[in-house]
Amino acid sequence: MIDIKDLRKSFEDHEVLKGINLHINPKEVVVIIGPSGSGKSTLLRCMNMLEEPTSGKVVVDGIELNGEANINKAREEIGMVFQRFNLFPHMTVLQNITLAPMKVRKISKEEAEKTAMELLNQVGLADKAGAYPPQLSGGQQQRVAIARALAMKPKVMLFDEPTSALDPEMVKEVLDVMKSLADKGMTMAIVTHEMGFAREVGDRLLFVDEGQIIEQGPPKEVFDNPKEERTRLFFSKIL
Amino acid sequence: MSFNFDLVIQSFPLLLLGAGITIKITALSVGLGMIIGMFVGIARISHVTPLRMLAAVYIDFLRGTPLLVQIFLIYFALPLMLDQRVDPFVAAITACGINSGAYVAEIFRAGIQAIDKGQMEAGRSLGMTWVQTMRYIIVPQAFKNIVPPLGNEFIALLKDSSLVSVIGFEELTRRGQLIIARTYGSLEIWLSVAVIYLVMTLAISRLVAYMEKRLKTS
Ligand SMILES: Nc1ncnc2c1ncn2[C@@H]1O[C@H](COP(=O)(O)OP(=O)(O)OP(=O)(O)O)[C@@H](O)[C@H]1O
Ligand SMILES: [Mg+2]
């Protein structure tokens, strides 16, 4: 589903990604962990070209991400959820969700609203359709943001620390939505610090440090038996 | 020296008519300036380099030369090129509108750049184009930010519009000059003119403050 070959990214003369190779299969849930500043967000953002790689190749759903047209096309298939939600504050929840399907997929308003209501039901927020984002709690906003991404019927979902900006009591409601997505067979790449979630929901765990994938494998194996010294060091700091 | 209050009262209706025309050219110019300014302001931050440079030249030229000279260019110099007389009203609004467009463009640019960059990223990540994201997400939010500076621009232009009196266009200042030419009442008329400008600018700044409050609560 996602194929990354020798991906490099530098900001000025600071190399943040140092040759990443990664293949994500359909329906696979890949969880990315690593220290702050290791390049996790940058890697994720290269998967939909919010960050333009310095070199290397990214292919999503058979579309190589190069050139404006290809990138826009691929983005229709890639949903993204941000740490800070990034909902559109001047629009109602319903408008937030229906905008892109109507403008990009050219779906009628009725159909877009029907899908939006189904999705809001799914994330448990059907009663908030008419609310504006600033009126919602962080957890509710993030669930709306997930619904907004899903409304495009993407084939892949990218999550960049979706619960890091939330109060502790709201983390679970968002993780539950993500877990049910995984159960439904969505392909997902998730950057997170929620190790319990990574262990439970992830098919594969990726440990990234200093712009490189240091170690990867089934979460339980990596957590219980890290092979690399750096992975062990990281776990000893956080667990 | 004596102050002829009767002259003030007699001239007042004529001056008020002039004030009406001042408001009309200001409103039309700001309207034109907003349309120009929105596009130039967006061009100023676009990723298309020639567009961005063109916008920068436009803004620099119009903010770096006096409005009075711009008015002369349009009213006196342009007809020589077109080989056709330009109507003072058209010249006044064109000059003020084009000039205002440069200031409004900078207001728009600042208003757009004040929007969190996560908004553009969210729009783009949903597959919308840069133009679509600008149109549906960024610009509508920027409008809220720019009401106060646009209000200031309106006030600045209302005062600067007195410059079009030099091409004989009969707005408030020109009316005052004409009445003085007849009556020699410099003191009475210029004071009256000043007071009328003051009342207009105060009224506008009140209106803008009110709109700002309304927008904040919505
Ligand atoms: N736009 C940018 N310009 C310059 N440097 C950047 C930019 N974005 C990221 N960086 C740098 O790249 C490095 C990796 O950043 P990145 O955000 O990918 O890390 P991260 O692993 O997501 O960290 P965190 O856990 O704190 O989110 C950091 O050193 C950061 O300072
Ligand atoms: Mg990050």
Short mmCIF file of C-alpha atoms and ligand atoms in Angstrom, two decimals:
data_model
loop_
_atom_site.label_atom_id
_atom_site.label_comp_id
_atom_site.label_asym_id
_atom_site.label_seq_id
_atom_site.Cartn_x
_atom_site.Cartn_y
_atom_site.Cartn_z
CA MET A 1 0.00 0.00 0.00
CA ILE A 2 2.85 2.34 0.91
CA ASP A 3 6.29 1.82 -0.53
CA ILE A 4 9.20 4.00 0.53
CA LYS A 5 12.64 3.68 -1.06
CA ASP A 6 15.79 5.33 0.28
CA LEU A 7 13.92 8.34 1.57
CA ARG A 8 16.07 11.26 2.67
CA LYS A 9 15.07 14.63 4.01
CA SER A 10 17.21 17.54 5.07
CA PHE A 11 16.24 20.88 6.53
CA GLU A 12 19.02 23.22 5.46
CA ASP A 13 22.12 21.11 6.21
CA HIS A 14 20.45 19.09 8.96
CA GLU A 15 19.66 15.58 7.68
CA VAL A 16 16.52 14.44 9.47
CA LEU A 17 15.74 11.25 7.52
CA LYS A 18 18.79 9.23 6.53
CA GLY A 19 17.63 6.70 3.99
CA ILE A 20 14.36 5.12 5.04
CA ASN A 21 13.10 1.95 3.35
CA LEU A 22 9.63 0.90 4.36
CA HIS A 23 6.86 -1.19 2.89
CA ILE A 24 3.42 -1.13 4.45
CA ASN A 25 0.99 -3.83 3.38
CA PRO A 26 -2.73 -3.36 2.89
CA LYS A 27 -4.62 -3.66 6.22
CA GLU A 28 -1.38 -3.45 8.15
CA VAL A 29 -1.19 -1.25 11.26
CA VAL A 30 2.32 0.12 11.66
CA VAL A 31 3.15 1.97 14.84
CA ILE A 32 6.14 4.29 14.81
CA ILE A 33 7.90 5.16 18.06
CA GLY A 34 11.15 6.92 18.88
CA PRO A 35 12.65 9.83 20.79
CA SER A 36 11.63 13.42 20.24
CA GLY A 37 13.26 14.91 17.16
CA SER A 38 14.11 11.51 15.68
CA GLY A 39 12.13 12.26 12.50
CA LYS A 40 8.86 10.39 13.11
CA SER A 41 6.62 13.26 12.06
CA THR A 42 8.81 14.05 9.10
CA LEU A 43 8.61 10.44 7.93
CA LEU A 44 4.83 10.42 8.25
CA ARG A 45 4.50 13.78 6.50
CA CYS A 46 6.60 12.52 3.61
CA MET A 47 3.95 9.83 3.08
CA ASN A 48 1.52 12.49 1.82
CA MET A 49 4.07 15.06 0.74
CA LEU A 50 3.26 17.66 3.36
CA GLU A 51 7.02 17.48 3.61
CA GLU A 52 8.89 17.21 0.34
CA PRO A 53 11.69 14.62 0.47
CA THR A 54 15.17 15.68 -0.53
CA SER A 55 15.57 12.39 -2.37
CA GLY A 56 14.04 8.96 -2.60
CA LYS A 57 10.74 7.57 -3.71
CA VAL A 58 7.32 7.30 -2.10
CA VAL A 59 4.56 5.27 -3.75
CA VAL A 60 1.08 5.11 -2.25
CA ASP A 61 -1.61 2.86 -3.67
CA GLY A 62 0.36 2.57 -6.88
CA ILE A 63 0.74 6.32 -7.35
CA GLU A 64 4.25 7.72 -7.17
CA LEU A 65 4.21 10.95 -5.24
CA ASN A 66 5.79 13.34 -7.69
CA GLY A 67 4.18 16.26 -9.46
CA GLU A 68 1.21 18.29 -8.27
CA ALA A 69 -1.45 16.17 -10.01
CA ASN A 70 -0.16 12.84 -8.70
CA ILE A 71 0.20 14.19 -5.22
CA ASN A 72 -3.35 15.56 -5.12
CA LYS A 73 -4.63 12.27 -6.52
CA ALA A 74 -2.77 10.24 -3.91
CA ARG A 75 -3.87 12.52 -1.09
CA GLU A 76 -7.47 11.62 -1.85
CA GLU A 77 -6.55 8.10 -0.75
CA ILE A 78 -4.52 9.12 2.31
CA GLY A 79 -6.28 10.45 5.39
CA MET A 80 -4.25 12.34 7.95
CA VAL A 81 -4.95 13.09 11.58
CA PHE A 82 -2.87 15.75 13.31
CA GLN A 83 -1.76 16.20 16.87
CA ARG A 84 -3.56 19.55 17.04
CA PHE A 85 -6.70 18.38 15.18
CA ASN A 86 -6.62 21.25 12.66
CA LEU A 87 -10.38 21.36 12.29
CA PHE A 88 -11.76 24.32 10.36
CA PRO A 89 -13.01 26.59 13.14
CA HIS A 90 -15.31 28.67 10.92
CA MET A 91 -17.35 25.66 9.83
CA THR A 92 -19.73 23.38 11.68
CA VAL A 93 -18.70 19.81 12.38
CA LEU A 94 -20.89 18.65 9.50
CA GLN A 95 -19.36 21.19 7.10
CA ASN A 96 -15.87 20.18 8.20
CA ILE A 97 -16.62 16.62 7.16
CA THR A 98 -18.51 17.28 3.93
CA LEU A 99 -16.25 19.96 2.41
CA ALA A 100 -13.55 17.79 0.86
CA PRO A 101 -15.83 15.00 -0.43
CA MET A 102 -17.95 17.67 -2.16
CA LYS A 103 -15.08 19.72 -3.58
CA VAL A 104 -12.62 16.96 -4.36
CA ARG A 105 -14.71 13.87 -4.98
CA LYS A 106 -17.57 15.99 -6.39
CA ILE A 107 -20.15 14.14 -4.33
CA SER A 108 -23.59 15.75 -3.92
CA LYS A 109 -24.33 17.59 -0.70
CA GLU A 110 -27.04 15.11 0.29
CA GLU A 111 -24.78 12.15 -0.15
CA ALA A 112 -21.86 13.83 1.59
CA GLU A 113 -24.08 14.70 4.55
CA LYS A 114 -25.44 11.18 4.71
CA THR A 115 -21.93 9.74 4.85
CA ALA A 116 -20.90 12.39 7.38
CA MET A 117 -23.77 11.47 9.70
CA GLU A 118 -22.87 7.80 9.48
CA LEU A 119 -19.29 8.61 10.37
CA LEU A 120 -20.35 10.87 13.23
CA ASN A 121 -22.44 8.00 14.54
CA GLN A 122 -19.44 5.75 14.27
CA VAL A 123 -17.30 8.09 16.37
CA GLY A 124 -20.16 8.75 18.78
CA LEU A 125 -20.77 12.40 17.94
CA ALA A 126 -23.98 12.43 15.91
CA ASP A 127 -25.45 15.05 18.25
CA LYS A 128 -22.59 17.48 17.51
CA ALA A 129 -23.16 17.84 13.77
CA GLY A 130 -24.22 21.48 14.10
CA ALA A 131 -21.58 22.50 16.64
CA TYR A 132 -18.46 24.52 15.85
CA PRO A 133 -15.09 22.93 16.67
CA PRO A 134 -14.12 25.41 19.42
CA GLN A 135 -17.25 24.34 21.32
CA LEU A 136 -16.01 20.74 21.54
CA SER A 137 -13.57 19.08 23.92
CA GLY A 138 -10.19 17.99 22.60
CA GLY A 139 -11.23 14.36 22.43
CA GLN A 140 -14.39 15.25 20.54
CA GLN A 141 -12.45 17.44 18.13
CA GLN A 142 -10.01 14.66 17.41
CA ARG A 143 -12.85 12.22 16.74
CA VAL A 144 -14.37 14.74 14.33
CA ALA A 145 -10.97 15.06 12.66
CA ILE A 146 -10.87 11.29 12.20
CA ALA A 147 -14.39 11.33 10.74
CA ARG A 148 -13.35 14.17 8.42
CA ALA A 149 -10.44 12.14 7.10
CA LEU A 150 -12.58 9.01 6.74
CA ALA A 151 -15.22 10.88 4.73
CA MET A 152 -12.85 10.84 1.77
CA LYS A 153 -12.96 7.04 1.99
CA PRO A 154 -9.17 6.82 2.10
CA LYS A 155 -7.24 3.61 1.72
CA VAL A 156 -4.59 4.63 4.25
CA MET A 157 -4.77 6.64 7.44
CA LEU A 158 -1.80 8.50 8.92
CA PHE A 159 -1.88 9.55 12.57
CA ASP A 160 0.73 11.92 14.03
CA GLU A 161 0.53 11.70 17.82
CA PRO A 162 -3.26 11.92 17.77
CA THR A 163 -3.61 11.83 21.56
CA SER A 164 -0.63 13.92 22.64
CA ALA A 165 -2.59 17.16 22.89
CA LEU A 166 -5.41 15.57 24.88
CA ASP A 167 -6.23 15.56 28.57
CA PRO A 168 -5.61 12.06 29.94
CA GLU A 169 -9.29 11.26 30.40
CA MET A 170 -9.92 11.81 26.68
CA VAL A 171 -7.16 9.64 25.31
CA LYS A 172 -9.16 6.43 25.49
CA GLU A 173 -12.14 7.66 23.47
CA VAL A 174 -9.80 8.52 20.59
CA LEU A 175 -7.76 5.32 20.84
CA ASP A 176 -11.01 3.30 20.86
CA VAL A 177 -12.05 4.88 17.57
CA MET A 178 -8.64 4.08 16.10
CA LYS A 179 -8.79 0.51 17.36
CA SER A 180 -12.18 -0.07 15.75
CA LEU A 181 -10.75 1.32 12.51
CA ALA A 182 -7.90 -1.16 12.72
CA ASP A 183 -10.37 -3.96 13.41
CA LYS A 184 -12.24 -2.99 10.24
CA GLY A 185 -9.06 -3.53 8.25
CA MET A 186 -7.89 0.04 7.64
CA THR A 187 -4.24 0.41 6.64
CA MET A 188 -2.68 2.70 9.22
CA ALA A 189 0.62 4.37 10.08
CA ILE A 190 0.58 5.75 13.61
CA VAL A 191 3.14 7.84 15.43
CA THR A 192 2.37 7.61 19.13
CA HIS A 193 3.71 7.50 22.66
CA GLU A 194 0.88 5.20 23.79
CA MET A 195 2.86 2.01 24.27
CA GLY A 196 -0.10 -0.03 25.51
CA PHE A 197 -2.01 0.83 22.38
CA ALA A 198 1.02 0.07 20.19
CA ARG A 199 1.34 -3.36 21.73
CA GLU A 200 -2.37 -4.16 21.49
CA VAL A 201 -3.30 -2.76 18.09
CA GLY A 202 -0.08 -2.67 16.10
CA ASP A 203 0.84 -5.37 13.61
CA ARG A 204 4.34 -4.02 13.40
CA LEU A 205 6.36 -1.70 15.59
CA LEU A 206 8.98 0.58 14.12
CA PHE A 207 11.62 2.14 16.33
CA VAL A 208 13.09 5.24 14.71
CA ASP A 209 16.10 7.12 16.00
CA GLU A 210 18.16 9.86 14.38
CA GLY A 211 16.38 9.51 11.06
CA GLN A 212 16.80 5.78 10.70
CA ILE A 213 14.69 2.72 11.36
CA ILE A 214 16.74 1.05 14.07
CA GLU A 215 14.52 -1.94 14.70
CA GLN A 216 11.17 -3.33 13.68
CA GLY A 217 8.96 -6.34 14.23
CA PRO A 218 5.79 -7.53 15.94
CA PRO A 219 5.21 -5.14 18.88
CA LYS A 220 5.31 -7.83 21.54
CA GLU A 221 8.68 -9.10 20.34
CA VAL A 222 10.22 -5.66 20.12
CA PHE A 223 8.87 -4.62 23.52
CA ASP A 224 9.82 -7.83 25.30
CA ASN A 225 13.05 -8.61 23.47
CA PRO A 226 14.57 -5.54 21.88
CA LYS A 227 17.58 -6.59 19.80
CA GLU A 228 19.26 -3.22 19.48
CA GLU A 229 21.03 -1.38 22.24
CA ARG A 230 19.40 1.91 21.27
CA THR A 231 15.93 0.41 21.47
CA ARG A 232 16.69 -0.94 24.93
CA LEU A 233 17.98 2.46 26.00
CA PHE A 234 14.81 4.14 24.72
CA PHE A 235 12.55 1.69 26.54
CA SER A 236 14.54 2.05 29.74
CA LYS A 237 13.83 5.79 29.60
CA ILE A 238 10.13 5.64 28.92
CA LEU A 239 8.83 2.43 30.46
CA MET B 1 -11.50 88.90 12.48
CA SER B 2 -15.08 87.79 12.63
CA PHE B 3 -16.65 84.38 12.28
CA ASN B 4 -19.63 84.36 9.90
CA PHE B 5 -21.87 81.67 11.28
CA ASP B 6 -24.53 82.31 8.64
CA LEU B 7 -22.05 81.34 5.96
CA VAL B 8 -21.50 78.00 7.68
CA ILE B 9 -25.23 77.34 7.77
CA GLN B 10 -25.78 78.43 4.17
CA SER B 11 -22.91 76.33 2.85
CA PHE B 12 -23.68 73.29 4.89
CA PRO B 13 -26.10 71.59 2.48
CA LEU B 14 -23.61 71.99 -0.37
CA LEU B 15 -20.78 70.63 1.73
CA LEU B 16 -22.90 67.69 2.83
CA LEU B 17 -23.55 66.85 -0.81
CA GLY B 18 -19.77 66.88 -1.28
CA ALA B 19 -19.39 64.64 1.76
CA GLY B 20 -21.83 62.20 0.17
CA ILE B 21 -19.67 62.12 -2.93
CA THR B 22 -16.54 61.63 -0.81
CA ILE B 23 -18.16 58.62 0.86
CA LYS B 24 -19.23 57.30 -2.53
CA ILE B 25 -15.77 57.45 -4.09
CA THR B 26 -14.20 56.08 -0.93
CA ALA B 27 -16.60 53.14 -0.81
CA LEU B 28 -16.20 52.39 -4.52
CA SER B 29 -12.42 52.72 -4.29
CA VAL B 30 -12.16 50.49 -1.25
CA GLY B 31 -14.48 48.01 -2.99
CA LEU B 32 -12.21 48.00 -6.02
CA GLY B 33 -9.19 47.96 -3.70
CA MET B 34 -10.51 44.90 -1.90
CA ILE B 35 -10.99 42.93 -5.08
CA ILE B 36 -7.53 43.90 -6.34
CA GLY B 37 -6.00 43.52 -2.89
CA MET B 38 -7.40 40.05 -2.34
CA PHE B 39 -5.90 38.72 -5.55
CA VAL B 40 -2.62 40.62 -5.24
CA GLY B 41 -2.31 39.64 -1.58
CA ILE B 42 -2.81 35.97 -2.42
CA ALA B 43 -0.45 36.24 -5.40
CA ARG B 44 2.09 37.77 -3.03
CA ILE B 45 2.31 34.51 -1.06
CA SER B 46 1.68 32.03 -3.88
CA HIS B 47 4.29 29.50 -4.89
CA VAL B 48 4.32 30.74 -8.48
CA THR B 49 7.41 32.93 -8.54
CA PRO B 50 6.51 35.27 -11.45
CA LEU B 51 3.10 35.90 -9.89
CA ARG B 52 4.70 36.61 -6.54
CA MET B 53 7.20 39.02 -8.08
CA LEU B 54 4.54 40.81 -10.10
CA ALA B 55 2.52 41.31 -6.94
CA ALA B 56 5.58 42.64 -5.12
CA VAL B 57 6.25 45.15 -7.91
CA TYR B 58 2.62 46.28 -7.85
CA ILE B 59 2.68 46.79 -4.10
CA ASP B 60 6.07 48.53 -4.07
CA PHE B 61 5.20 50.89 -6.91
CA LEU B 62 1.87 51.99 -5.48
CA ARG B 63 3.06 52.34 -1.93
CA GLY B 64 6.32 53.95 -2.97
CA THR B 65 4.87 56.79 -5.05
CA PRO B 66 2.52 59.57 -3.91
CA LEU B 67 -1.19 59.08 -4.53
CA LEU B 68 -1.28 62.59 -5.96
CA VAL B 69 1.22 61.60 -8.64
CA GLN B 70 -0.78 58.44 -9.35
CA ILE B 71 -3.89 60.56 -9.81
CA PHE B 72 -2.03 62.82 -12.26
CA LEU B 73 -0.72 59.76 -14.12
CA ILE B 74 -4.22 58.41 -14.60
CA TYR B 75 -5.98 61.69 -15.30
CA PHE B 76 -3.36 63.51 -17.39
CA ALA B 77 -0.81 60.96 -18.63
CA LEU B 78 -3.03 57.99 -19.42
CA PRO B 79 -5.30 59.98 -21.81
CA LEU B 80 -2.20 60.86 -23.85
CA MET B 81 -1.48 57.17 -24.26
CA LEU B 82 -5.10 56.20 -24.94
CA ASP B 83 -5.71 59.31 -27.04
CA GLN B 84 -8.97 59.70 -25.18
CA ARG B 85 -10.20 61.90 -22.32
CA VAL B 86 -10.69 60.17 -18.96
CA ASP B 87 -13.74 61.11 -16.94
CA PRO B 88 -12.72 62.65 -13.57
CA PHE B 89 -15.02 60.31 -11.67
CA VAL B 90 -13.55 57.24 -13.36
CA ALA B 91 -10.02 58.60 -12.90
CA ALA B 92 -10.65 59.30 -9.21
CA ILE B 93 -11.98 55.85 -8.44
CA THR B 94 -9.41 54.07 -10.57
CA ALA B 95 -6.50 55.92 -8.96
CA CYS B 96 -7.79 55.50 -5.42
CA GLY B 97 -8.86 51.89 -6.02
CA ILE B 98 -5.56 50.81 -7.53
CA ASN B 99 -3.70 52.60 -4.77
CA SER B 100 -5.87 51.10 -2.07
CA GLY B 101 -5.41 47.68 -3.65
CA ALA B 102 -1.74 47.75 -2.73
CA TYR B 103 -2.45 48.50 0.92
CA VAL B 104 -5.30 45.99 1.07
CA ALA B 105 -3.00 43.37 -0.48
CA GLU B 106 -0.59 43.77 2.42
CA ILE B 107 -3.49 43.59 4.85
CA PHE B 108 -4.66 40.38 3.21
CA ARG B 109 -1.19 38.89 3.18
CA ALA B 110 -0.77 39.56 6.88
CA GLY B 111 -4.27 38.25 7.61
CA ILE B 112 -3.59 35.05 5.70
CA GLN B 113 -0.19 34.51 7.24
CA ALA B 114 -1.74 34.87 10.68
CA ILE B 115 -3.81 31.72 10.06
CA ASP B 116 -2.28 28.62 11.65
CA LYS B 117 -0.38 26.68 8.99
CA GLY B 118 -2.09 23.49 10.18
CA GLN B 119 -5.19 24.76 8.37
CA MET B 120 -3.48 24.69 4.98
CA GLU B 121 -1.99 21.29 5.79
CA ALA B 122 -5.37 19.90 6.79
CA GLY B 123 -6.94 21.14 3.57
CA ARG B 124 -4.13 19.82 1.40
CA SER B 125 -4.06 16.47 3.17
CA LEU B 126 -7.73 16.04 2.25
CA GLY B 127 -6.79 16.30 -1.41
CA MET B 128 -7.93 19.88 -1.94
CA THR B 129 -5.76 22.05 -4.16
CA TRP B 130 -3.93 25.12 -2.89
CA VAL B 131 -6.54 27.35 -4.52
CA GLN B 132 -9.46 25.39 -3.04
CA THR B 133 -7.90 25.47 0.41
CA MET B 134 -7.32 29.21 0.13
CA ARG B 135 -10.84 29.82 -1.03
CA TYR B 136 -12.81 27.66 1.39
CA ILE B 137 -10.58 27.57 4.44
CA ILE B 138 -7.91 30.24 4.65
CA VAL B 139 -9.47 33.37 3.14
CA PRO B 140 -12.80 33.10 5.03
CA GLN B 141 -10.87 32.94 8.30
CA ALA B 142 -8.51 35.72 7.24
CA PHE B 143 -11.51 38.01 6.68
CA LYS B 144 -12.16 38.05 10.41
CA ASN B 145 -8.58 39.13 11.13
CA ILE B 146 -8.58 41.91 8.62
CA VAL B 147 -11.71 43.82 9.56
CA PRO B 148 -9.84 46.25 11.85
CA PRO B 149 -6.99 47.06 9.42
CA LEU B 150 -9.49 47.31 6.56
CA GLY B 151 -11.42 49.82 8.65
CA ASN B 152 -8.23 51.84 9.07
CA GLU B 153 -7.62 51.65 5.34
CA PHE B 154 -11.14 52.94 4.71
CA ILE B 155 -10.48 55.89 7.01
CA ALA B 156 -7.10 56.62 5.42
CA LEU B 157 -8.61 56.54 1.96
CA LEU B 158 -11.54 58.71 3.00
CA LYS B 159 -9.04 61.39 3.98
CA ASP B 160 -6.75 60.84 1.00
CA SER B 161 -9.70 61.09 -1.38
CA SER B 162 -9.49 64.86 -0.81
CA LEU B 163 -6.58 64.70 -3.26
CA VAL B 164 -8.91 64.07 -6.19
CA SER B 165 -10.08 67.67 -5.76
CA VAL B 166 -7.02 68.60 -7.83
CA ILE B 167 -8.53 67.09 -10.95
CA GLY B 168 -11.67 69.10 -10.38
CA PHE B 169 -13.75 66.29 -9.07
CA GLU B 170 -16.36 67.80 -6.76
CA GLU B 171 -16.07 65.92 -3.54
CA LEU B 172 -16.03 67.56 -0.13
CA THR B 173 -12.69 69.38 -0.35
CA ARG B 174 -13.34 70.67 -3.86
CA ARG B 175 -16.80 71.92 -2.84
CA GLY B 176 -15.15 73.82 0.00
CA GLN B 177 -12.64 75.42 -2.38
CA LEU B 178 -15.42 76.45 -4.75
CA ILE B 179 -17.50 78.03 -2.00
CA ILE B 180 -14.45 79.92 -0.71
CA ALA B 181 -13.73 81.21 -4.22
CA ARG B 182 -17.19 82.77 -4.16
CA THR B 183 -17.41 83.93 -0.54
CA TYR B 184 -13.81 84.32 0.71
CA GLY B 185 -14.88 82.52 3.90
CA SER B 186 -11.72 80.48 4.34
CA LEU B 187 -11.99 80.12 8.08
CA GLU B 188 -15.66 79.15 8.17
CA ILE B 189 -15.52 76.74 5.25
CA TRP B 190 -12.26 74.93 6.01
CA LEU B 191 -13.36 74.50 9.62
CA SER B 192 -16.67 73.10 8.43
CA VAL B 193 -14.92 70.79 6.00
CA ALA B 194 -12.59 69.57 8.72
CA VAL B 195 -15.47 68.91 11.10
CA ILE B 196 -17.37 66.95 8.46
CA TYR B 197 -14.30 64.75 7.76
CA LEU B 198 -13.84 64.22 11.47
CA VAL B 199 -17.46 63.16 11.97
CA MET B 200 -17.17 60.70 9.08
CA THR B 201 -13.94 59.11 10.26
CA LEU B 202 -15.19 58.85 13.84
CA ALA B 203 -18.40 57.21 12.64
CA ILE B 204 -16.45 54.68 10.59
CA SER B 205 -14.09 53.76 13.40
CA ARG B 206 -17.13 53.22 15.66
CA LEU B 207 -18.73 51.01 13.04
CA VAL B 208 -15.54 48.98 12.65
CA ALA B 209 -15.24 48.52 16.42
CA TYR B 210 -18.82 47.28 16.47
CA MET B 211 -18.24 44.83 13.61
CA GLU B 212 -15.09 43.60 15.31
CA LYS B 213 -17.07 42.83 18.43
CA ARG B 214 -19.78 41.04 16.47
CA LEU B 215 -17.20 38.92 14.65
CA LYS B 216 -15.44 38.00 17.88
CA THR B 217 -18.60 36.61 19.41
CA SER B 218 -19.65 34.68 16.32
N1 LIG C 1 10.17 22.68 9.02
C1 LIG C 1 11.33 22.36 9.63
N2 LIG C 1 12.41 23.14 9.50
C2 LIG C 1 13.57 22.85 10.10
N3 LIG C 1 13.76 21.78 10.88
C3 LIG C 1 12.73 20.94 11.07
C4 LIG C 1 11.45 21.19 10.46
N4 LIG C 1 10.61 20.21 10.83
C5 LIG C 1 11.32 19.39 11.62
N5 LIG C 1 12.58 19.82 11.77
C6 LIG C 1 13.64 19.15 12.54
O1 LIG C 1 13.71 17.82 12.13
C7 LIG C 1 13.94 16.97 13.22
C8 LIG C 1 12.90 15.88 13.25
O2 LIG C 1 11.64 16.46 13.50
P1 LIG C 1 10.33 15.62 13.63
O3 LIG C 1 9.23 16.59 13.89
O4 LIG C 1 10.17 14.73 12.47
O5 LIG C 1 10.63 14.75 14.92
P2 LIG C 1 9.65 13.82 15.74
O6 LIG C 1 10.32 12.51 15.82
O7 LIG C 1 8.28 13.88 15.19
O8 LIG C 1 9.69 14.48 17.18
P3 LIG C 1 8.51 14.69 18.26
O9 LIG C 1 8.39 13.40 19.01
O10 LIG C 1 9.03 15.79 19.13
O11 LIG C 1 7.27 15.06 17.51
C9 LIG C 1 13.95 17.83 14.47
O12 LIG C 1 15.29 18.08 14.80
C10 LIG C 1 13.32 19.12 14.03
O13 LIG C 1 13.87 20.20 14.72
MG MG C 2 6.43 14.67 15.82
#
